[in-house]
PDB file of C-alpha atoms in Angstrom:
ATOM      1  CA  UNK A   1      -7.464 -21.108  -5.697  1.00  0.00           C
ATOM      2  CA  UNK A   2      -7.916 -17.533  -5.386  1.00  0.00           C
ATOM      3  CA  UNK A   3      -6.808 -15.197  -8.678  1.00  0.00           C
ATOM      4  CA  UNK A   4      -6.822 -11.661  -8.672  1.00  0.00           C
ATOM      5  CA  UNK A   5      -7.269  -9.725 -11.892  1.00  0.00           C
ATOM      6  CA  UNK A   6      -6.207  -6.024 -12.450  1.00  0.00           C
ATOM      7  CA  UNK A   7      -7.831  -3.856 -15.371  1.00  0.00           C
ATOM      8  CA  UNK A   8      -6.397  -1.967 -17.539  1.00  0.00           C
ATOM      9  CA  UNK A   9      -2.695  -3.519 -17.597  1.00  0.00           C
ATOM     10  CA  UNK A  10      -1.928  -0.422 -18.631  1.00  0.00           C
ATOM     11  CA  UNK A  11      -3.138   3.380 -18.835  1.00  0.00           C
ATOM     12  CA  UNK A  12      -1.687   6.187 -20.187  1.00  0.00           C
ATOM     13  CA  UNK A  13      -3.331   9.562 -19.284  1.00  0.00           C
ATOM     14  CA  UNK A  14      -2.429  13.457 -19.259  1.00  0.00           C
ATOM     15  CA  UNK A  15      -1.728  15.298 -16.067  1.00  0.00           C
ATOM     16  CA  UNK A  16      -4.422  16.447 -14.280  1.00  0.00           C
ATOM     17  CA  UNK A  17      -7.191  13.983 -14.600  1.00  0.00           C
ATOM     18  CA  UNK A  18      -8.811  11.700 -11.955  1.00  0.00           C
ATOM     19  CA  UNK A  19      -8.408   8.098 -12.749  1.00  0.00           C
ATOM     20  CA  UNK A  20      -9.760   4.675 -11.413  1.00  0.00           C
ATOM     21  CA  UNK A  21      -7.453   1.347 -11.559  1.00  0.00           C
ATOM     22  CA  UNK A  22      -9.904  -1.729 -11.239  1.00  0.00           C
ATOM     23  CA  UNK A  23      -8.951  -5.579  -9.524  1.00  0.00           C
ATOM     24  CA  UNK A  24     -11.316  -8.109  -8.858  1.00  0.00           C
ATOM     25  CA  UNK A  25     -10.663 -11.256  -6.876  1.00  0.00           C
ATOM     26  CA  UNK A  26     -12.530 -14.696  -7.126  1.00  0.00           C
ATOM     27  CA  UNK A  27     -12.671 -15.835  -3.492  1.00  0.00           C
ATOM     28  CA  UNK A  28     -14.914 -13.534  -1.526  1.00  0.00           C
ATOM     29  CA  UNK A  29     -12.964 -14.875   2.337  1.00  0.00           C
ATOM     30  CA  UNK A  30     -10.334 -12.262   2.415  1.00  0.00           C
ATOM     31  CA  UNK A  31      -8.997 -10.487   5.744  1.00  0.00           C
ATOM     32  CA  UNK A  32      -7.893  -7.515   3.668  1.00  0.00           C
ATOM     33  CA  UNK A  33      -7.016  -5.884   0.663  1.00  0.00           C
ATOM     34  CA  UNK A  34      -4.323  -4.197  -0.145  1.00  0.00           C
ATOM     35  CA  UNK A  35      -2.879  -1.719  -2.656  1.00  0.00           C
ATOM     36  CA  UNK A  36       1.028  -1.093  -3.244  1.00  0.00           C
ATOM     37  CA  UNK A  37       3.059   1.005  -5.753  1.00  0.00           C
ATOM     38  CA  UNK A  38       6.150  -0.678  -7.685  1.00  0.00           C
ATOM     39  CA  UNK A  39       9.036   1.671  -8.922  1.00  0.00           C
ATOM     40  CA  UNK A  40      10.735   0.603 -11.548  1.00  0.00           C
ATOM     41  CA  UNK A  41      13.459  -2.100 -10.693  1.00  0.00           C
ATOM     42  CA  UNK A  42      12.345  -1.438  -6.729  1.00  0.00           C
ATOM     43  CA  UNK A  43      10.379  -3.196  -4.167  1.00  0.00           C
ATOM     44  CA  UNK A  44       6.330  -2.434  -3.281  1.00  0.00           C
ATOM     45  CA  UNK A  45       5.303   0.643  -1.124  1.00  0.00           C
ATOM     46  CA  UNK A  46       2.383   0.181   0.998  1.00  0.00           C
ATOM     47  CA  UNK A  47      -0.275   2.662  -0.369  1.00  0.00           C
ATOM     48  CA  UNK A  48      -3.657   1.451   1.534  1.00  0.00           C
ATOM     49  CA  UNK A  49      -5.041  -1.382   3.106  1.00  0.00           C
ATOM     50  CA  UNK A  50      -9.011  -2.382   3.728  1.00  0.00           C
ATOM     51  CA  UNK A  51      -9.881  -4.933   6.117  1.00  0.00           C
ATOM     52  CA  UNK A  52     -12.529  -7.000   4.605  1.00  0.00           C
ATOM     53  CA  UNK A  53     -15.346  -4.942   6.922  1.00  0.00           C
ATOM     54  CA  UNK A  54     -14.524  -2.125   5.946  1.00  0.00           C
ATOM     55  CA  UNK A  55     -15.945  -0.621   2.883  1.00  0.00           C
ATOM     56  CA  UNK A  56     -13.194   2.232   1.822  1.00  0.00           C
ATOM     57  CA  UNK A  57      -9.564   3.838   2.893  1.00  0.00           C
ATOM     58  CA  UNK A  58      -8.535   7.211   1.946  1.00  0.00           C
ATOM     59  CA  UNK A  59      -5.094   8.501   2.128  1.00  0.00           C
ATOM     60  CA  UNK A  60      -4.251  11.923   0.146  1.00  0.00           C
ATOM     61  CA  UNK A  61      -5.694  12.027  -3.168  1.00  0.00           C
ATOM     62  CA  UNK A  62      -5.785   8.299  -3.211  1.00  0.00           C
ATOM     63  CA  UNK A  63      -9.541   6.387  -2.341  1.00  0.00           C
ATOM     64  CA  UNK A  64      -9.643   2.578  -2.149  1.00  0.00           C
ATOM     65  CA  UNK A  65     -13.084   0.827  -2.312  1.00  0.00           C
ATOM     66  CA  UNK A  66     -13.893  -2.958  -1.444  1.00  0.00           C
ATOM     67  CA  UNK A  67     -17.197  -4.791  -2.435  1.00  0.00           C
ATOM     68  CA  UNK A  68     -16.195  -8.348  -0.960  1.00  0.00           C
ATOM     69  CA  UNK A  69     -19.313  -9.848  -1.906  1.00  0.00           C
ATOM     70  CA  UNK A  70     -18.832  -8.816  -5.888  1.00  0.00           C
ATOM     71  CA  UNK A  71     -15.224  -9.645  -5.203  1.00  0.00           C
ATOM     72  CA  UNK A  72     -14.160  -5.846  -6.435  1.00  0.00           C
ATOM     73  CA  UNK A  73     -11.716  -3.098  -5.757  1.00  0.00           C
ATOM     74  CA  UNK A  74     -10.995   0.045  -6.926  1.00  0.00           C
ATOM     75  CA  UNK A  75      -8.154   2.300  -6.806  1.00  0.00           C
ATOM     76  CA  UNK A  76      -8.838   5.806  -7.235  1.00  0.00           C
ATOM     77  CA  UNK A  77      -6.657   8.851  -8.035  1.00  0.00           C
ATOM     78  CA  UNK A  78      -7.649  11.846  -8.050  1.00  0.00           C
ATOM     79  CA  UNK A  79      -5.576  15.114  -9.739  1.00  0.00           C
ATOM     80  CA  UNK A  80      -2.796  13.030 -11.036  1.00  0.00           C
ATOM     81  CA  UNK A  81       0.957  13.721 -11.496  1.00  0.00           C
ATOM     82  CA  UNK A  82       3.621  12.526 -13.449  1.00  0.00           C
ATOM     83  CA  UNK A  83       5.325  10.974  -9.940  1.00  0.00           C
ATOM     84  CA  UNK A  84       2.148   9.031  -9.730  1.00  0.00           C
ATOM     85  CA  UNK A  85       4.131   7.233 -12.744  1.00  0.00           C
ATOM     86  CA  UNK A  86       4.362   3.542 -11.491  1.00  0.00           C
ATOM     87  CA  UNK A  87       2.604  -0.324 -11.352  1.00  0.00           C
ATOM     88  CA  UNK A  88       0.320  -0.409  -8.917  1.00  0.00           C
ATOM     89  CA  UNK A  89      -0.370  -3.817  -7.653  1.00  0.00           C
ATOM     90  CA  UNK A  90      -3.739  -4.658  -5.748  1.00  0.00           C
ATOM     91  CA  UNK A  91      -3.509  -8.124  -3.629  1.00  0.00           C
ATOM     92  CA  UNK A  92      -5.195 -10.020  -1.352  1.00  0.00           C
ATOM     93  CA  UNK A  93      -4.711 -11.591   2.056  1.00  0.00           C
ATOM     94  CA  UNK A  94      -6.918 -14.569   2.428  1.00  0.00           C
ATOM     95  CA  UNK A  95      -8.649 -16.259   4.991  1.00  0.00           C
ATOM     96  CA  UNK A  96      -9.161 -19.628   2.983  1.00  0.00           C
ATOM     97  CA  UNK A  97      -6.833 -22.947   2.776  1.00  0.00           C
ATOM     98  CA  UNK A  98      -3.593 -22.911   1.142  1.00  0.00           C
ATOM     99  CA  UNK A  99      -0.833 -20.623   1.904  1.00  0.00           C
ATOM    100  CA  UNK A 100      -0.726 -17.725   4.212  1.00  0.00           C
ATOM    101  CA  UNK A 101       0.664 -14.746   2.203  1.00  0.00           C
ATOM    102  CA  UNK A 102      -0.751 -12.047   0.007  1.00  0.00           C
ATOM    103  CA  UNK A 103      -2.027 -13.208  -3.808  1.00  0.00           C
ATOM    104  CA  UNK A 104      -1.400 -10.990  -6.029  1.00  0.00           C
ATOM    105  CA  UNK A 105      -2.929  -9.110  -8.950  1.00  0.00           C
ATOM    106  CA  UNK A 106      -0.108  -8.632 -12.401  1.00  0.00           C
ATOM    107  CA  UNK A 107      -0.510  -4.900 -11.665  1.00  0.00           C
ATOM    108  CA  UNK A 108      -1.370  -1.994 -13.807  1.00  0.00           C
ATOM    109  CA  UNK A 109       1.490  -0.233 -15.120  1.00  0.00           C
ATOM    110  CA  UNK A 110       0.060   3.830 -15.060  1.00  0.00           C
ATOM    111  CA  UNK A 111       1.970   6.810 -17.295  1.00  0.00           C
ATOM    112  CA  UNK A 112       1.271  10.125 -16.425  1.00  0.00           C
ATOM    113  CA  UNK A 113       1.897  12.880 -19.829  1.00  0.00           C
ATOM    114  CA  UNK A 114       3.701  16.235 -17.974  1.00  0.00           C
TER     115      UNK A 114
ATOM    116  CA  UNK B   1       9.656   3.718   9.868  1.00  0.00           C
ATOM    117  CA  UNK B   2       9.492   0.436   9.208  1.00  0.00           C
ATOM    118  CA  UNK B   3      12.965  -0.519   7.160  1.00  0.00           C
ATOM    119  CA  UNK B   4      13.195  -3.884   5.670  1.00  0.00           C
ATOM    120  CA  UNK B   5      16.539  -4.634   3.771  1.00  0.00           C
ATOM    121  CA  UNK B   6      18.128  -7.290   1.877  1.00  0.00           C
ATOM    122  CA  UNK B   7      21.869  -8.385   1.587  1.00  0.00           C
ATOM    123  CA  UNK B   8      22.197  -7.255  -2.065  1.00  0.00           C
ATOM    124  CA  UNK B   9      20.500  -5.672  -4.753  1.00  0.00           C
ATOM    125  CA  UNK B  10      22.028  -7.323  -7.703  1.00  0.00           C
ATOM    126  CA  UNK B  11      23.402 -10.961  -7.556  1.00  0.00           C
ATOM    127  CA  UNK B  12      24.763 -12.898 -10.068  1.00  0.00           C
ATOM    128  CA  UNK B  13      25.458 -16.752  -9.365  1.00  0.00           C
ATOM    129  CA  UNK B  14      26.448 -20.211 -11.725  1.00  0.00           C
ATOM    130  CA  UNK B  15      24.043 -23.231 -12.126  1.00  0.00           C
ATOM    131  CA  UNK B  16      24.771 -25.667  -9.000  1.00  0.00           C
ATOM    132  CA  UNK B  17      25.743 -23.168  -6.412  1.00  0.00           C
ATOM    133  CA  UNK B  18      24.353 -22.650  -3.366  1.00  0.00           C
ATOM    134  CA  UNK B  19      22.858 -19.470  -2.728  1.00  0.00           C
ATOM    135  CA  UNK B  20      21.573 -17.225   0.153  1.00  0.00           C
ATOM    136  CA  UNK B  21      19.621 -14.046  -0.351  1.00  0.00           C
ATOM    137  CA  UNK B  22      19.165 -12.608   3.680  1.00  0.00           C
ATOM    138  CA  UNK B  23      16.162 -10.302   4.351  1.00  0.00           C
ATOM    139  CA  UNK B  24      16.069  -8.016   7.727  1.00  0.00           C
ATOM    140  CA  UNK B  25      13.456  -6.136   9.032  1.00  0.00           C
ATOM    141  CA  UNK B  26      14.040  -3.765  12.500  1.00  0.00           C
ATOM    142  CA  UNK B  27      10.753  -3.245  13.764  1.00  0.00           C
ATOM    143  CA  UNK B  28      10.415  -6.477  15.855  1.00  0.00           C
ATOM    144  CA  UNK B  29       7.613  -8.273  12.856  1.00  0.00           C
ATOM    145  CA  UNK B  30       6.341 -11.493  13.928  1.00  0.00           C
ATOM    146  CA  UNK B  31       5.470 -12.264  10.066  1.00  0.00           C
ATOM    147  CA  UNK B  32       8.312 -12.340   7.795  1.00  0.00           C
ATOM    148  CA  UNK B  33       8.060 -13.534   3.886  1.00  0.00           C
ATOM    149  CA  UNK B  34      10.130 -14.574   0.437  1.00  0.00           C
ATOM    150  CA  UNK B  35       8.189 -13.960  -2.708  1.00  0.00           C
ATOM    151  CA  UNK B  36       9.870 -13.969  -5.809  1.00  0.00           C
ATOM    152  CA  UNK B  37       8.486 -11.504  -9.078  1.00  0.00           C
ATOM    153  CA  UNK B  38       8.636 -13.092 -12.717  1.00  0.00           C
ATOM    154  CA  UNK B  39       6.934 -10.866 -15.804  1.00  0.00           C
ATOM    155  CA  UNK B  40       3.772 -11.931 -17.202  1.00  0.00           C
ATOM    156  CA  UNK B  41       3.693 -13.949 -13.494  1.00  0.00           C
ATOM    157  CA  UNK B  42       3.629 -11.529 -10.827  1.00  0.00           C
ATOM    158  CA  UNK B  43       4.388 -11.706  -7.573  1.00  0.00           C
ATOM    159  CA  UNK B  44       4.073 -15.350  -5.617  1.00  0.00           C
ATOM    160  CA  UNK B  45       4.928 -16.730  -2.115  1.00  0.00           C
ATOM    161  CA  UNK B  46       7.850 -18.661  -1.572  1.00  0.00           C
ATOM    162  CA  UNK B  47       7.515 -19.444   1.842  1.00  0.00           C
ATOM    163  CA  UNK B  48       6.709 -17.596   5.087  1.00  0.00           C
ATOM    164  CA  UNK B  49       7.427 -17.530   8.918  1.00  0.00           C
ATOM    165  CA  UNK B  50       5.328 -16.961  11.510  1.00  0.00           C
ATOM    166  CA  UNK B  51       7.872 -17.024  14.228  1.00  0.00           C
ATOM    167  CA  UNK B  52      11.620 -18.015  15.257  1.00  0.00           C
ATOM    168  CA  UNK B  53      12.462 -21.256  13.620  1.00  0.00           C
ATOM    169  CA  UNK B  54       9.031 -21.914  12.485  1.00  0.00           C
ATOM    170  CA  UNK B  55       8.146 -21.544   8.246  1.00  0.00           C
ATOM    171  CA  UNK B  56       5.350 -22.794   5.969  1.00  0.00           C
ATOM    172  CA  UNK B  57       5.729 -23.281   2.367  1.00  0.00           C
ATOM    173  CA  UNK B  58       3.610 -20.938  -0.034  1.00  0.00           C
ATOM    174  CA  UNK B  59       2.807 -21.692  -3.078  1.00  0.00           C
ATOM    175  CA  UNK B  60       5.774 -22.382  -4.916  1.00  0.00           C
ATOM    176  CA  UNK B  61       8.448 -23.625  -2.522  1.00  0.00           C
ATOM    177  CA  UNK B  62      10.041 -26.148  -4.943  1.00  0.00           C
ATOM    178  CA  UNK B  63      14.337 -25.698  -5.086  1.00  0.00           C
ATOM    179  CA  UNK B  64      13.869 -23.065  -1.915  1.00  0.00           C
ATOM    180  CA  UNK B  65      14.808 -23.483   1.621  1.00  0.00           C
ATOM    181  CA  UNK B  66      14.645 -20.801   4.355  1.00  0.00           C
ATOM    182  CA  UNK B  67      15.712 -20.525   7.752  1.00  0.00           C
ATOM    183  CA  UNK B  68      14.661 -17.914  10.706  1.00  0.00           C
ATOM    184  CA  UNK B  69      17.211 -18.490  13.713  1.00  0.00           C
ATOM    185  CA  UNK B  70      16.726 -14.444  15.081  1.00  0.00           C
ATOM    186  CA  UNK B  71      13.549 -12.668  14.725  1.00  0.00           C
ATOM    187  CA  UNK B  72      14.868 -10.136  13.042  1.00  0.00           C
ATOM    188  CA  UNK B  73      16.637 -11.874   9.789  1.00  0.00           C
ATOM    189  CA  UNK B  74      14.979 -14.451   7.633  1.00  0.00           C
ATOM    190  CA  UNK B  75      17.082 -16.256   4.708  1.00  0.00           C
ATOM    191  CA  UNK B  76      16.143 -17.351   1.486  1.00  0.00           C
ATOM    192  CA  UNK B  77      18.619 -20.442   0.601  1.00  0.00           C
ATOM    193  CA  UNK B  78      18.698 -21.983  -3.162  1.00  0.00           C
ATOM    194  CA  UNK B  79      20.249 -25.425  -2.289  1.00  0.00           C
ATOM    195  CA  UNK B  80      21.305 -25.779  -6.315  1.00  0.00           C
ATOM    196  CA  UNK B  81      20.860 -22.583  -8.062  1.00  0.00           C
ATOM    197  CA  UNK B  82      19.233 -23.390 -11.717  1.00  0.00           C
ATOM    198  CA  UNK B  83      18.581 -20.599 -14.122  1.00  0.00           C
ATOM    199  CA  UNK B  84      14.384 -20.812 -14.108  1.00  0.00           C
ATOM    200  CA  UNK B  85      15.209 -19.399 -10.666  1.00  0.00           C
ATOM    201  CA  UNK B  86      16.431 -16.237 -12.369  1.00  0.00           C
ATOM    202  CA  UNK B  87      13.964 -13.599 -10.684  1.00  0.00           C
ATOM    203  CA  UNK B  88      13.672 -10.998  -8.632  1.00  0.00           C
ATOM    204  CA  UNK B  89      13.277 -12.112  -5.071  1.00  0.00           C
ATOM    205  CA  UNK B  90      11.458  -9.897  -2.545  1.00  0.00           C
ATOM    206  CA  UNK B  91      11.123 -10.269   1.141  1.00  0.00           C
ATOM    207  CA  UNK B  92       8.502  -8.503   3.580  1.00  0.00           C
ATOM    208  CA  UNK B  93       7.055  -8.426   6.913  1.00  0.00           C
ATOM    209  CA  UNK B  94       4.085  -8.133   8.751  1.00  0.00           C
ATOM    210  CA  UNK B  95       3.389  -7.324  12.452  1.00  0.00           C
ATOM    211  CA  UNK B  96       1.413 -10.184  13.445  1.00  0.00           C
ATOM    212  CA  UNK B  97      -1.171  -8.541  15.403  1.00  0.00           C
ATOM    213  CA  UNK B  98      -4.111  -8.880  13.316  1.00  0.00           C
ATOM    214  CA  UNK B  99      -4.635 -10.811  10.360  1.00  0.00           C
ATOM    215  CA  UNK B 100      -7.063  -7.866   9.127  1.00  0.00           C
ATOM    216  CA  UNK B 101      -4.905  -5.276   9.710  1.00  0.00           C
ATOM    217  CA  UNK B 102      -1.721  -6.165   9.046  1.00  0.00           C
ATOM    218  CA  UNK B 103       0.333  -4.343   6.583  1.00  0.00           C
ATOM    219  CA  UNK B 104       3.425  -6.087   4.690  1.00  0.00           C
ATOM    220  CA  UNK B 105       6.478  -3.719   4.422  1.00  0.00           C
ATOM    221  CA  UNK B 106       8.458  -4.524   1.349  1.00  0.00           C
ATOM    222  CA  UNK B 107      12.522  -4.334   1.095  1.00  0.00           C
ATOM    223  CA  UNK B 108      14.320  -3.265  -2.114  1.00  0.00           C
ATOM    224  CA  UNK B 109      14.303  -6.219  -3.712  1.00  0.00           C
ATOM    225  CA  UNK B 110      17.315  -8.894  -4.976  1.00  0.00           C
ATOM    226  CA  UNK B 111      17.679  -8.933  -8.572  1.00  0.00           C
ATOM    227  CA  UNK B 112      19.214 -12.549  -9.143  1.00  0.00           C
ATOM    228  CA  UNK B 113      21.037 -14.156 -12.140  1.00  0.00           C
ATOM    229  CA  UNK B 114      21.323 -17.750 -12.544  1.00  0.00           C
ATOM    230  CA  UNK B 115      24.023 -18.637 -15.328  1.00  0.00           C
TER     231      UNK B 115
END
Protein backbone atom coordinates (compact mmCIF):
# COMPACT_ATOMS: atom_id res chain seq x y z
CA UNK A 1 0.00 0.00 0.00
CA UNK A 2 1.49 3.13 -1.03
CA UNK A 3 2.40 5.87 2.00
CA UNK A 4 3.60 9.14 1.39
CA UNK A 5 5.72 10.93 3.96
CA UNK A 6 6.22 14.79 4.17
CA UNK A 7 9.36 16.34 6.07
CA UNK A 8 9.45 18.73 8.21
CA UNK A 9 5.70 18.67 9.62
CA UNK A 10 6.41 21.88 10.30
CA UNK A 11 8.81 24.97 9.49
CA UNK A 12 8.93 28.18 10.71
CA UNK A 13 11.21 30.65 8.81
CA UNK A 14 11.71 34.59 8.39
CA UNK A 15 10.64 36.40 5.28
CA UNK A 16 12.79 36.37 2.61
CA UNK A 17 14.51 33.07 2.52
CA UNK A 18 14.28 30.22 -0.06
CA UNK A 19 12.99 27.07 1.41
CA UNK A 20 12.58 23.33 0.34
CA UNK A 21 9.48 21.11 1.72
CA UNK A 22 10.50 17.33 1.21
CA UNK A 23 7.80 14.03 0.53
CA UNK A 24 8.81 10.77 -0.36
CA UNK A 25 6.51 8.00 -1.50
CA UNK A 26 7.09 4.13 -1.23
CA UNK A 27 5.61 2.84 -4.50
CA UNK A 28 7.69 4.04 -7.40
CA UNK A 29 4.23 3.33 -10.23
CA UNK A 30 2.76 6.72 -9.97
CA UNK A 31 1.06 8.70 -13.01
CA UNK A 32 1.79 11.97 -11.23
CA UNK A 33 2.57 13.96 -8.43
CA UNK A 34 1.04 16.56 -7.16
CA UNK A 35 1.44 19.52 -4.79
CA UNK A 36 -1.59 21.59 -3.19
CA UNK A 37 -1.83 24.41 -0.59
CA UNK A 38 -4.47 24.10 2.42
CA UNK A 39 -5.81 27.41 4.04
CA UNK A 40 -6.78 27.19 7.19
CA UNK A 41 -10.37 25.65 7.65
CA UNK A 42 -10.50 25.65 3.48
CA UNK A 43 -10.22 23.16 0.79
CA UNK A 44 -6.70 22.32 -1.37
CA UNK A 45 -5.49 24.68 -4.22
CA UNK A 46 -3.78 23.06 -7.00
CA UNK A 47 -0.15 24.44 -6.91
CA UNK A 48 1.78 21.96 -9.50
CA UNK A 49 1.52 18.74 -10.90
CA UNK A 50 4.47 16.31 -12.49
CA UNK A 51 3.58 13.50 -14.56
CA UNK A 52 5.72 10.67 -13.57
CA UNK A 53 8.11 11.42 -16.93
CA UNK A 54 8.66 14.38 -16.24
CA UNK A 55 11.45 15.40 -14.04
CA UNK A 56 10.34 19.12 -12.71
CA UNK A 57 7.32 21.91 -12.92
CA UNK A 58 7.86 25.47 -12.30
CA UNK A 59 5.21 27.93 -11.67
CA UNK A 60 6.28 31.52 -10.14
CA UNK A 61 8.70 31.24 -7.46
CA UNK A 62 7.54 27.76 -6.82
CA UNK A 63 9.91 24.54 -8.42
CA UNK A 64 8.66 20.97 -7.99
CA UNK A 65 11.16 18.07 -8.55
CA UNK A 66 10.31 14.22 -8.97
CA UNK A 67 12.94 11.34 -8.70
CA UNK A 68 10.37 8.34 -9.19
CA UNK A 69 12.93 5.84 -8.96
CA UNK A 70 14.19 7.17 -5.25
CA UNK A 71 10.51 7.71 -4.69
CA UNK A 72 11.26 11.69 -3.86
CA UNK A 73 9.80 15.11 -4.24
CA UNK A 74 10.61 18.35 -3.46
CA UNK A 75 8.82 21.49 -3.12
CA UNK A 76 10.75 24.51 -3.51
CA UNK A 77 10.11 28.18 -2.63
CA UNK A 78 12.00 30.59 -3.42
CA UNK A 79 11.83 34.48 -1.77
CA UNK A 80 9.12 33.65 0.62
CA UNK A 81 6.21 35.71 2.04
CA UNK A 82 4.12 35.69 4.87
CA UNK A 83 0.92 34.71 2.33
CA UNK A 84 2.99 31.71 1.52
CA UNK A 85 1.66 30.94 5.25
CA UNK A 86 -0.20 27.54 4.76
CA UNK A 87 0.00 23.29 4.77
CA UNK A 88 1.17 22.24 1.82
CA UNK A 89 0.21 18.76 1.00
CA UNK A 90 2.25 16.63 -1.64
CA UNK A 91 0.17 13.40 -2.98
CA UNK A 92 0.26 10.90 -5.29
CA UNK A 93 -1.84 9.46 -8.09
CA UNK A 94 -1.02 5.86 -8.59
CA UNK A 95 -0.92 3.52 -11.22
CA UNK A 96 -0.93 0.30 -8.91
CA UNK A 97 -4.02 -1.90 -7.47
CA UNK A 98 -6.31 -0.57 -4.99
CA UNK A 99 -8.23 2.53 -5.28
CA UNK A 100 -8.13 5.14 -7.91
CA UNK A 101 -7.68 8.52 -6.11
CA UNK A 102 -4.79 10.61 -4.92
CA UNK A 103 -2.77 9.25 -1.51
CA UNK A 104 -1.84 11.65 0.39
CA UNK A 105 1.12 12.97 2.37
CA UNK A 106 -0.04 14.64 6.36
CA UNK A 107 1.32 17.91 4.92
CA UNK A 108 3.77 20.39 6.19
CA UNK A 109 2.28 23.15 7.97
CA UNK A 110 4.88 26.38 6.80
CA UNK A 111 4.95 29.97 8.96
CA UNK A 112 6.38 32.74 7.38
CA UNK A 113 7.90 35.69 10.30
CA UNK A 114 6.81 39.38 8.52
CA UNK B 1 -11.98 28.60 -13.80
CA UNK B 2 -12.71 25.53 -12.67
CA UNK B 3 -15.40 26.04 -9.56
CA UNK B 4 -16.23 23.08 -7.52
CA UNK B 5 -18.79 23.72 -4.62
CA UNK B 6 -20.44 21.95 -1.92
CA UNK B 7 -24.00 22.34 -0.36
CA UNK B 8 -22.69 23.69 2.98
CA UNK B 9 -19.76 24.66 4.74
CA UNK B 10 -20.67 23.85 8.24
CA UNK B 11 -23.14 20.98 9.13
CA UNK B 12 -24.15 19.82 12.22
CA UNK B 13 -26.29 16.47 12.41
CA UNK B 14 -27.52 13.75 15.51
CA UNK B 15 -26.28 10.08 15.69
CA UNK B 16 -28.79 7.93 13.38
CA UNK B 17 -29.68 10.48 10.81
CA UNK B 18 -29.31 10.29 7.44
CA UNK B 19 -27.14 12.65 5.87
CA UNK B 20 -26.22 14.11 2.40
CA UNK B 21 -23.27 16.35 1.76
CA UNK B 22 -23.74 17.31 -2.41
CA UNK B 23 -20.55 18.30 -4.32
CA UNK B 24 -20.84 20.21 -7.91
CA UNK B 25 -18.35 20.92 -10.22
CA UNK B 26 -19.23 23.16 -13.71
CA UNK B 27 -16.59 22.36 -15.96
CA UNK B 28 -18.08 19.13 -17.48
CA UNK B 29 -15.20 16.57 -15.18
CA UNK B 30 -15.52 13.06 -16.02
CA UNK B 31 -13.72 12.22 -12.51
CA UNK B 32 -15.48 13.32 -9.52
CA UNK B 33 -14.35 12.31 -5.72
CA UNK B 34 -15.36 12.29 -1.69
CA UNK B 35 -12.39 12.30 0.59
CA UNK B 36 -12.83 13.07 4.01
CA UNK B 37 -9.68 15.00 6.25
CA UNK B 38 -9.13 13.77 9.99
CA UNK B 39 -5.84 15.36 12.02
CA UNK B 40 -2.95 13.26 12.58
CA UNK B 41 -4.80 11.18 9.41
CA UNK B 42 -4.83 13.26 6.47
CA UNK B 43 -6.65 13.22 3.67
CA UNK B 44 -8.25 9.62 2.35
CA UNK B 45 -10.64 8.49 -0.46
CA UNK B 46 -14.05 7.76 0.22
CA UNK B 47 -15.16 6.74 -2.96
CA UNK B 48 -14.92 7.99 -6.56
CA UNK B 49 -16.82 8.12 -9.96
CA UNK B 50 -15.65 7.74 -13.12
CA UNK B 51 -18.83 8.49 -14.91
CA UNK B 52 -22.80 8.91 -14.61
CA UNK B 53 -24.08 6.31 -12.27
CA UNK B 54 -20.90 4.48 -12.10
CA UNK B 55 -18.57 4.70 -8.44
CA UNK B 56 -15.76 2.62 -6.91
CA UNK B 57 -15.05 2.49 -3.33
CA UNK B 58 -11.59 3.99 -2.09
CA UNK B 59 -10.12 3.15 0.66
CA UNK B 60 -12.34 3.70 3.38
CA UNK B 61 -15.92 3.43 2.13
CA UNK B 62 -17.35 1.80 5.30
CA UNK B 63 -20.93 3.82 6.63
CA UNK B 64 -20.70 5.93 3.06
CA UNK B 65 -22.86 5.72 0.08
CA UNK B 66 -22.74 8.00 -2.99
CA UNK B 67 -24.72 8.49 -5.92
CA UNK B 68 -23.92 10.37 -9.45
CA UNK B 69 -27.36 10.63 -11.43
CA UNK B 70 -26.04 14.13 -13.54
CA UNK B 71 -22.53 14.61 -14.44
CA UNK B 72 -22.28 17.54 -12.90
CA UNK B 73 -23.32 16.75 -9.03
CA UNK B 74 -22.00 13.85 -7.05
CA UNK B 75 -23.48 13.11 -3.37
CA UNK B 76 -21.93 11.90 -0.44
CA UNK B 77 -24.85 10.00 1.65
CA UNK B 78 -24.17 8.79 5.47
CA UNK B 79 -26.99 6.14 5.69
CA UNK B 80 -26.68 6.40 9.85
CA UNK B 81 -24.63 9.29 10.82
CA UNK B 82 -22.24 8.12 13.92
CA UNK B 83 -19.92 10.58 15.51
CA UNK B 84 -16.30 8.82 14.30
CA UNK B 85 -17.71 10.27 11.06
CA UNK B 86 -17.16 13.74 12.49
CA UNK B 87 -14.67 15.18 9.73
CA UNK B 88 -14.23 17.38 7.28
CA UNK B 89 -15.45 16.02 4.00
CA UNK B 90 -13.96 17.27 0.71
CA UNK B 91 -15.03 16.62 -2.79
CA UNK B 92 -12.95 17.16 -6.15
CA UNK B 93 -12.77 16.52 -9.73
CA UNK B 94 -10.67 15.60 -12.38
CA UNK B 95 -11.03 15.90 -16.20
CA UNK B 96 -10.59 12.47 -17.24
CA UNK B 97 -8.42 12.93 -20.12
CA UNK B 98 -5.24 11.63 -18.96
CA UNK B 99 -4.44 9.79 -16.01
CA UNK B 100 -0.90 11.68 -16.06
CA UNK B 101 -2.13 14.85 -16.42
CA UNK B 102 -5.00 15.25 -14.70
CA UNK B 103 -5.37 17.82 -12.09
CA UNK B 104 -8.04 17.45 -9.10
CA UNK B 105 -9.85 20.80 -8.35
CA UNK B 106 -10.83 20.94 -4.74
CA UNK B 107 -14.25 22.64 -3.34
CA UNK B 108 -14.40 24.46 0.03
CA UNK B 109 -14.84 21.80 2.03
CA UNK B 110 -17.96 20.50 4.56
CA UNK B 111 -17.08 20.78 8.05
CA UNK B 112 -19.46 18.03 9.65
CA UNK B 113 -20.59 17.37 13.28
CA UNK B 114 -21.91 14.16 14.35
CA UNK B 115 -23.65 14.49 17.92
Amino acid sequence: KQEVTQIPAALSVPEGENLVLNCSFTDSAIYNLQWFRQDPGKGLTSLLLIQSSQREQTSGRLNASLDKSSGRSTLYIAASQPGDSATYLCAVFESGGGADGLTFGKGTHLIIQP
Amino acid sequence: DVKVTQSSRYLVKRTGEKVFLECVQDMDHENMFWYRQDPGLGLRLIYFSYDVKMKEKGDIPEGYSVSREKKERFSLILESASTNQTSMYLCASSLGTSRYSDTQYFGPGTRLTVL
